[in-house]
Coordinates of C-alpha atoms and ligand atoms in Angstrom, one line a residue:
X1 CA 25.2 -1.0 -11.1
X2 CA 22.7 -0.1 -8.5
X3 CA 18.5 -0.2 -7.9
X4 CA 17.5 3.3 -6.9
X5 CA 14.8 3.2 -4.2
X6 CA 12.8 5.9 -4.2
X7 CA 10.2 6.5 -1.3
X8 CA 13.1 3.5 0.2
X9 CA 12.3 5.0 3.9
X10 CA 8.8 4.5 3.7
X11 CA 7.3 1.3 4.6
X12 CA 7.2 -0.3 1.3
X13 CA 10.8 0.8 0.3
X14 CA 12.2 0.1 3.3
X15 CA 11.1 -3.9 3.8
X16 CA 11.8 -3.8 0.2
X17 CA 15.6 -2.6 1.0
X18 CA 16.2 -5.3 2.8
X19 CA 15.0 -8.1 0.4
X20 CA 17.2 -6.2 -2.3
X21 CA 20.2 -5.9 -0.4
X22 CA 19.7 -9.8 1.0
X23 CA 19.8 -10.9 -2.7
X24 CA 22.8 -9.1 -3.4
X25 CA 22.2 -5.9 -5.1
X26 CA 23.7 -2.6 -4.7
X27 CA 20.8 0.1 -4.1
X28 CA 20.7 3.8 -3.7
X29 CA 17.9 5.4 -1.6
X30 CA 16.3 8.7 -2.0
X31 CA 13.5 9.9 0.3
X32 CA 12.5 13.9 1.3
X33 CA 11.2 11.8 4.9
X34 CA 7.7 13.4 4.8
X35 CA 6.2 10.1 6.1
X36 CA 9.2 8.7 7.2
X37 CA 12.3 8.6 9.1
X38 CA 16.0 8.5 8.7
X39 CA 16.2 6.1 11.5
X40 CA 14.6 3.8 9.2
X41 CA 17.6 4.0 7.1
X42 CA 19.5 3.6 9.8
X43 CA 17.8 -0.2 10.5
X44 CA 17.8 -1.3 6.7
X45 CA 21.7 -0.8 7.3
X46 CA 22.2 -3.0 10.8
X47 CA 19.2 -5.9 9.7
X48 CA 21.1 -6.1 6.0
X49 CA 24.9 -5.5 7.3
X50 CA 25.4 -3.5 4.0
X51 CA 25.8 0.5 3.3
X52 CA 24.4 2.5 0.8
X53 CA 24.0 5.8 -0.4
X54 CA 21.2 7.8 1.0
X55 CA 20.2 11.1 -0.6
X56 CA 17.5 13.2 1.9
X57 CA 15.5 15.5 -0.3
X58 CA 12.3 15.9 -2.8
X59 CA 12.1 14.2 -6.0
X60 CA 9.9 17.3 -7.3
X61 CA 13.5 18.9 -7.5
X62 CA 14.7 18.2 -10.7
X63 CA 18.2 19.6 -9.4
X64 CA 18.3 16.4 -7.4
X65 CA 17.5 13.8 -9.3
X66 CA 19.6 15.2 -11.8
X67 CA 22.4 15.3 -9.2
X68 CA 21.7 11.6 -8.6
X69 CA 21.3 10.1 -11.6
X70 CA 25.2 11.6 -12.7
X71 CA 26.5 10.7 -9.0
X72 CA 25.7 7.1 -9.2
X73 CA 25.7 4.2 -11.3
X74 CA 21.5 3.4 -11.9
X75 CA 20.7 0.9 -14.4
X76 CA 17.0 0.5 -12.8
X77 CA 14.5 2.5 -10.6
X78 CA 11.9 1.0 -7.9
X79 CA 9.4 3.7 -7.5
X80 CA 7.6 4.2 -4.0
X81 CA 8.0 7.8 -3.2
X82 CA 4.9 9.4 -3.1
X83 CA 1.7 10.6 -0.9
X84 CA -0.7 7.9 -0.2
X85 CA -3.7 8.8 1.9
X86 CA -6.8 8.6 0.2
X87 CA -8.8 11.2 2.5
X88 CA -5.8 13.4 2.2
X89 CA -5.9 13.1 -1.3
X90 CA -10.1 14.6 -1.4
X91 CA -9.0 17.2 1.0
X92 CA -5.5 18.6 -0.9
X93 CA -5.7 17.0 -4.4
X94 CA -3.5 19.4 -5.9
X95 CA -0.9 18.5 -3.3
X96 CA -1.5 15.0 -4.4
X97 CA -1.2 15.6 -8.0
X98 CA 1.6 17.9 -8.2
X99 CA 3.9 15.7 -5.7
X100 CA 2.5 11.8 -7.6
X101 CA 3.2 13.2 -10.8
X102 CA 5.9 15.6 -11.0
X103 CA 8.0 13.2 -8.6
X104 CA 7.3 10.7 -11.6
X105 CA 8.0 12.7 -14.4
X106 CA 11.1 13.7 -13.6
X107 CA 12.5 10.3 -12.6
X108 CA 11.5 9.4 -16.1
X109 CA 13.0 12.1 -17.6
X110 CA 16.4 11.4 -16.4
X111 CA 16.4 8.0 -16.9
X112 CA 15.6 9.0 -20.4
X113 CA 18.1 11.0 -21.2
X114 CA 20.8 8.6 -19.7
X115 CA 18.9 5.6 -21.7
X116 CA 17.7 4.1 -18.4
X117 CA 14.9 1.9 -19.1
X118 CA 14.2 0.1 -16.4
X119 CA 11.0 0.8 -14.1
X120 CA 9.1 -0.6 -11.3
X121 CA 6.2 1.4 -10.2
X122 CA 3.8 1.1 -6.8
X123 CA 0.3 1.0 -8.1
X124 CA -2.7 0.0 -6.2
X125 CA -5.6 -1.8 -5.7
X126 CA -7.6 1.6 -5.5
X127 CA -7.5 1.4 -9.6
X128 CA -10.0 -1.1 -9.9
X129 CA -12.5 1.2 -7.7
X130 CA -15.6 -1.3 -6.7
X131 CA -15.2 -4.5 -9.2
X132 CA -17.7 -5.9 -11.0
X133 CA -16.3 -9.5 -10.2
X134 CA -13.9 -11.2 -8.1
X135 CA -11.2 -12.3 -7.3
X136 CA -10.1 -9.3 -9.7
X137 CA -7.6 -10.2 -12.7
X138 CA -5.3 -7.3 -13.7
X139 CA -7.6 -7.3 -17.3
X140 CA -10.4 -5.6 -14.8
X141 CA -11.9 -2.4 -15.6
X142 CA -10.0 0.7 -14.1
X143 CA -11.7 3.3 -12.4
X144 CA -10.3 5.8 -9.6
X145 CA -12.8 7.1 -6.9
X146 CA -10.4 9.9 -5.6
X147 CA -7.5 12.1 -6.3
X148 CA -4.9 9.5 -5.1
X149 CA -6.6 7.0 -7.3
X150 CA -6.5 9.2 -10.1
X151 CA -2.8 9.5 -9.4
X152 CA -1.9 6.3 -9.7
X153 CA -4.6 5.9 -13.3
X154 CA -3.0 8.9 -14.4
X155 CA 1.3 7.4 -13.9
X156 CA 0.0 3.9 -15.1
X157 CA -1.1 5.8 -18.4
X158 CA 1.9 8.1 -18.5
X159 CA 4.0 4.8 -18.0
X160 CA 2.2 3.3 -21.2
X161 CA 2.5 5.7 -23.5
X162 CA 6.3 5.8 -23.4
X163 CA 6.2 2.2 -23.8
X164 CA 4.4 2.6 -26.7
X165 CA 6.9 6.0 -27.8
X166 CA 9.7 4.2 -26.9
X167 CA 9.6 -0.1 -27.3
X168 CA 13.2 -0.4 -25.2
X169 CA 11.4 0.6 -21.3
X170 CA 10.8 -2.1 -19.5
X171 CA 8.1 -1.0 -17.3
X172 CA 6.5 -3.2 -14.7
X173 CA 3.3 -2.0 -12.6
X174 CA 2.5 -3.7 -9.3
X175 CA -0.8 -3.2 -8.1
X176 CA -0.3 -4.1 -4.4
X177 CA -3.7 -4.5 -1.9
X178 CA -3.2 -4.4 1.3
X179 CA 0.0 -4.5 2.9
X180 CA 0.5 -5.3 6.7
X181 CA 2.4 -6.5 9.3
X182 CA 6.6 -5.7 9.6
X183 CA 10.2 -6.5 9.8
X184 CA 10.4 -9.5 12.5
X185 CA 13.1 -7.6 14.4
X186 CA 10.4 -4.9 14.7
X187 CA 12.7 -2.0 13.7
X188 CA 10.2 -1.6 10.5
X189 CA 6.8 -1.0 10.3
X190 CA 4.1 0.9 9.0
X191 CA 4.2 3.8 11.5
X192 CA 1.9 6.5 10.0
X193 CA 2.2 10.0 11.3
X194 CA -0.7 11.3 13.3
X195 CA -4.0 9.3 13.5
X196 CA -4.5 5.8 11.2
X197 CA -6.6 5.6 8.3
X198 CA -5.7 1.8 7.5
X199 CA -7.2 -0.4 9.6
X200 CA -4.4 -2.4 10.6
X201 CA -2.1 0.7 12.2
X202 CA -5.0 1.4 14.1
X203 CA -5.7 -2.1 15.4
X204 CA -2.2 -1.9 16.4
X205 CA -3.1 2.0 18.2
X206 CA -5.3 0.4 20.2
X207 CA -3.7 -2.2 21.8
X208 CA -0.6 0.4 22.4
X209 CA -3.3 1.6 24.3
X210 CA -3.0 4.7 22.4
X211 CA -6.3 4.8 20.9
X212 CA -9.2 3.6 22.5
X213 CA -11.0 1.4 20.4
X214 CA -11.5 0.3 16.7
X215 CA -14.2 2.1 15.0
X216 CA -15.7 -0.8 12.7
X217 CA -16.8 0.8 9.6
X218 CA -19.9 -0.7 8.6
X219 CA -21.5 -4.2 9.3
X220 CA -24.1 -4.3 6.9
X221 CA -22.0 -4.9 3.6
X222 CA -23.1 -8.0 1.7
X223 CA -19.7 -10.1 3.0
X224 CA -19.3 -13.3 5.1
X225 CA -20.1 -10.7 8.8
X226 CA -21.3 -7.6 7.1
X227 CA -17.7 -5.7 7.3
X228 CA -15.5 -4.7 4.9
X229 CA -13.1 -7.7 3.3
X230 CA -9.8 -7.0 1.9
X231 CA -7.0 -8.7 0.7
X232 CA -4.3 -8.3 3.3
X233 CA -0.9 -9.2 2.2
X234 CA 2.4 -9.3 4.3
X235 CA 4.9 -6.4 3.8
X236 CA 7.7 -8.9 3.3
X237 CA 5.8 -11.2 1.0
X238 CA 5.2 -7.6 -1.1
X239 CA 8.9 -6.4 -0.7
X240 CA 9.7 -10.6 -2.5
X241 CA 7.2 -10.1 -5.2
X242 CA 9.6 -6.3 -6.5
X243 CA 12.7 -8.7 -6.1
X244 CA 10.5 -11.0 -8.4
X245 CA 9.7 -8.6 -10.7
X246 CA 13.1 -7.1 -11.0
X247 CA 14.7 -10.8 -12.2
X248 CA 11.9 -10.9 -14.7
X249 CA 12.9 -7.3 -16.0
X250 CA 14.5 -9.1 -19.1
X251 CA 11.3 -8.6 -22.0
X252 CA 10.9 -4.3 -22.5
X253 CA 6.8 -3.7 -22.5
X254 CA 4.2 -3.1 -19.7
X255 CA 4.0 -5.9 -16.9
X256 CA 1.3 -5.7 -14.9
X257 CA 0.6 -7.8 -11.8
X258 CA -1.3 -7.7 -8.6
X259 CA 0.5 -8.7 -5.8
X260 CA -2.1 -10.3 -3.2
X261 CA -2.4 -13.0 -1.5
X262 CA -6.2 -13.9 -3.3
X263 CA -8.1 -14.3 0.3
X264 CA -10.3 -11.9 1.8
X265 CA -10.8 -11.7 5.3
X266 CA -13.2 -9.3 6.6
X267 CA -13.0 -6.6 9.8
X268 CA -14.0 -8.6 12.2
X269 CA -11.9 -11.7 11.1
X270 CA -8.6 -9.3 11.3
X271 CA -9.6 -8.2 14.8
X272 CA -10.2 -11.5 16.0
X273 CA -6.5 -12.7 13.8
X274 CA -5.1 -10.0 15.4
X275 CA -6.6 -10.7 19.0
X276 CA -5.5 -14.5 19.0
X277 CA -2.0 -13.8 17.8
X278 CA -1.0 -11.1 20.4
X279 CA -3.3 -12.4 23.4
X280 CA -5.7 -9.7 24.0
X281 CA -8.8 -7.8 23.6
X282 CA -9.0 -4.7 21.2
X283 CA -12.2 -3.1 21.7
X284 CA -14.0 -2.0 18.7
X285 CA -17.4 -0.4 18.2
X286 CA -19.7 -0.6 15.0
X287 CA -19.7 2.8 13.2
X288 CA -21.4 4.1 10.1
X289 CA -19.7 3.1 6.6
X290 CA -16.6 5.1 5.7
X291 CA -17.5 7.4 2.5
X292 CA -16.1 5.8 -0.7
X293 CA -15.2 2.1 0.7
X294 CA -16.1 -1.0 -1.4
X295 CA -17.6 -4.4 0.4
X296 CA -15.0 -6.7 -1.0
X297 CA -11.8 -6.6 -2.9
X298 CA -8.7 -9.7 -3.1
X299 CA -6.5 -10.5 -6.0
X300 CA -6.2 -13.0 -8.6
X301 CA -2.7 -13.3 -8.1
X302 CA -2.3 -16.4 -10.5
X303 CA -0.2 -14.0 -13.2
X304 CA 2.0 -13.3 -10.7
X305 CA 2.7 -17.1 -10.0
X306 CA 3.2 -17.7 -13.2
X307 CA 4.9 -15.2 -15.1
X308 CA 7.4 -13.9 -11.9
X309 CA 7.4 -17.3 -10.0
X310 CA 6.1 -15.0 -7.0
X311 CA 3.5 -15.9 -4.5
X312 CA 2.8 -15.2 -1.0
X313 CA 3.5 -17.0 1.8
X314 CA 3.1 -15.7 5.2
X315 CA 0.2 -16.5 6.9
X316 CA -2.5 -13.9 8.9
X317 CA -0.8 -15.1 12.0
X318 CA 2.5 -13.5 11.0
X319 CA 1.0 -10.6 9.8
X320 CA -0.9 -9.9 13.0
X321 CA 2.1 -10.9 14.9
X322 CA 3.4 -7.5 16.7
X323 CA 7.2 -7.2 17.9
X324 CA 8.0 -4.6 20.5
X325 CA 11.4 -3.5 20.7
Ligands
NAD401 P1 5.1 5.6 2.8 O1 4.5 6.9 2.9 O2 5.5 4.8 4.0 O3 6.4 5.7 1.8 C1 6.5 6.6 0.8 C2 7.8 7.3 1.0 O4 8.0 8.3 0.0 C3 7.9 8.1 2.4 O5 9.0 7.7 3.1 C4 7.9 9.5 2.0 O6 8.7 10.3 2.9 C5 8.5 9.5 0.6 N1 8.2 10.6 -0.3 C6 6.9 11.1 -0.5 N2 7.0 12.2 -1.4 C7 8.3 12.3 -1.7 C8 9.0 13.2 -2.5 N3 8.4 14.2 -3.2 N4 10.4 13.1 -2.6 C9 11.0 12.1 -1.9 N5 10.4 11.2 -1.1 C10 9.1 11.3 -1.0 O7 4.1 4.7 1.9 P2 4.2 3.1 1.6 O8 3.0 2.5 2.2 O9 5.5 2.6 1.7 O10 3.8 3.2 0.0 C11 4.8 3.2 -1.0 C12 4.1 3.3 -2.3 O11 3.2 2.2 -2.5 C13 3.3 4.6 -2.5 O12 3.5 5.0 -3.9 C14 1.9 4.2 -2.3 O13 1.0 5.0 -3.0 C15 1.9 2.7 -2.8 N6 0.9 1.9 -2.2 C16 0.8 1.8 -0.9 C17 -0.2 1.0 -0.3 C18 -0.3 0.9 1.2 O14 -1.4 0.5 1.6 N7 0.7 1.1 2.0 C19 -1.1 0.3 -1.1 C20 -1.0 0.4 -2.5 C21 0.0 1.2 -3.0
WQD402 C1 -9.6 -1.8 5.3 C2 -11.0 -2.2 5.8 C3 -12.5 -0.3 6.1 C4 -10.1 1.6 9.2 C5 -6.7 1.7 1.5 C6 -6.6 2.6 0.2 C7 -6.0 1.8 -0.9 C8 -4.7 1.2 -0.5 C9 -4.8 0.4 0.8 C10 -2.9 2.7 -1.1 C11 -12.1 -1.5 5.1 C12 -12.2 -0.9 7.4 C13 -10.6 0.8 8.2 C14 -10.8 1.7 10.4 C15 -12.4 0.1 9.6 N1 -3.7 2.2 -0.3 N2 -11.7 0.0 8.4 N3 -11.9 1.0 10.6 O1 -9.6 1.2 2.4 O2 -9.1 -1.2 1.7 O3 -7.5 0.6 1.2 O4 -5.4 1.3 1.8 O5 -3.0 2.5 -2.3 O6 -5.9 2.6 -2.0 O7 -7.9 3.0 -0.1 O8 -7.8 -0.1 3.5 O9 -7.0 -0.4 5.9 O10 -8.3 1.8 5.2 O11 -9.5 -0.4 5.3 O12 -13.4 -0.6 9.8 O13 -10.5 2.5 11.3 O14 -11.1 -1.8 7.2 O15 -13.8 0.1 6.0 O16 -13.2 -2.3 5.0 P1 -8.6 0.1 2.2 P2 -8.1 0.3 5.0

């Protein structure tokens, strides 16, 4: 029986792909490649030695998932696919809506009919909007501040109520915070088309020397230097915690866990991380706030720990650490 991977090009799914296949299972991979691409298929194959099936083409085609889910032998689904940009999402929100939703909907609704219960979904941070305390428990109070946000409210709520329709899914939500760094071999990594919004592809801009310098987004927030502080967690400690959460799939209901790391470092401390680790200088200017952003935001991660035995373990230094191939 095999894991499909939806979204499993993407930088998420793909580090994820390779933690799955490492551990032994069989996967399929869907992906339509709007923020991807096939090479990165193509690497999950040569780092893991093992093949798989990969299907190119959009989840909002019922058609194709259909064709998938009587191809292949699934017995449970890893969720990534899906649009992701939080400005994006304020400009185009129907474009969000229609591709976060409908992708979902039908991926539920042929697992349904083929009595496939099994369901791992990429949640966010971005649903606790600004919390009233921290380090933020997954009990917090949920709250989206744009269209992606709502997105992600809107699929954890879907993903409820058929839990509570139907007491067989065993649905687990993983509200990741901010994933960084890459595949050591550097063949993955988060390589967003056109120009970053997350800070850490753009760090990584400017010392390619393809942007000039970082624009710092505030320093007057009330945090340890006045900028922004976030809980930055290593793709590959992430792509563990799904391999986690998919040996703990054994009790149906509605898991939810944050995967974080529960440390906040702020702007200026990632620069600096970043700066030591590669040996150089990336030049950064303070700019005004970025509409919508929050002062600070980290896990508690502690359910994690101890209901999926999962924590993470990489250190900033090997999440700075970039690998030119
Ligand atoms: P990504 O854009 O790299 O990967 C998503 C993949 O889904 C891409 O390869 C894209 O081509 C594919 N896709 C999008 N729409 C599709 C469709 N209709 N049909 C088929 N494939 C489609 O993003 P990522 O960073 O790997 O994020 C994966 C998931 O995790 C997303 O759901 C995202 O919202 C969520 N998430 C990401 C972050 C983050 O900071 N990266 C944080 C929290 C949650
Ligand atoms: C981090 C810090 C910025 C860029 C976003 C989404 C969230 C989740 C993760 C998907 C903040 C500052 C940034 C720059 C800067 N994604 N910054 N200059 O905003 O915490 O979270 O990605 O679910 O939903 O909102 O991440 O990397 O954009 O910002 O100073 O050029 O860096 O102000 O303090 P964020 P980020």
């Amino acid at each position: 029986m095999a894991i499909l991977v939806t979204g499993g090009a993407g930088y998420i799914g793909s580090h994820t792909c390779v933690q799955l296949l490492a551990e032994g299972h069989e996967i399929v991979v869907v992906d339509n490649l709007v923020n991807s691409k096939e090479t990165a298929v193509k690497y999950i194959k040569g780092i893991s030695g093992k093949d798989f099936n990969f299907y190119r083409g959009d989840l909002k085609n019922m058609d194709l998932v259909e064709e998938i889910f009587d191809k292949e032998k699934i017995d449970s689904v890893i969720h990534f696919a899906g649009y992701k940009a939080v400005g994006e999402s304020v400009e185009n929100p129907v474009m969000y809506y229609e591709n976060n939703l409908i992708t979902t909907i039908n991926i539920i609704n042929a697992m349904k009919k083929r009595n496939i219960r099994n369901f791992i979904f990429s949640s966010s941070a971005t649903v606790y909007g600004n919390p009233a305390t921290l380090p933020i428990r997954e009990d917090a109070h949920l709250i989206a501040a744009n269209p992606y946000g709502h997105t992600k409210l809107m699929i954890e709520q879907i993903l409820k109520d058929l839990y509570a329709s139907d007491h067989k899914w065993n649905i687990t939500i993983l509200r990741y915070f901010n994933p960084i760094g890459g595949h050591p071999t550097g063949l993955l990594a988060d390589n967003p088309k056109g120009i970053p919004n997350n800070l850490m592809p753009y760090i990584i801009q400017v010392y390619q020397g393809k942007l000039k310098q970082v624009h710092v987004f505030g320093d007057d927030y009330p945090t340890i230097d006045g900028t922004g502080v976030r809980d930055y967690i290593h793709v590959i400690d992430l792509a563990d915690g799904h391999a986690a959460a998919l040996s703990k799939m054994k009790e149906p209901g509605v898991h939810i866990f944050n995967l974080g790391t529960g440390t906040g470092y702020s702007v200026l401390q990632l620069i600096k991380a970043f700066e030591k680790t590669n040996k150089c200088k990336i030049p950064y200017i303070i700019a005004p706030r970025r509409a919508g952003d929050i002062a600070l935001c980290y896990a508690d991660p502690s359910k994690a720990e101890i209901e999926l035995g999962w924590k993470a373990k990489k250190t900033l230094e090997e999440m700075c650490k970039v690998v030119f191939i």
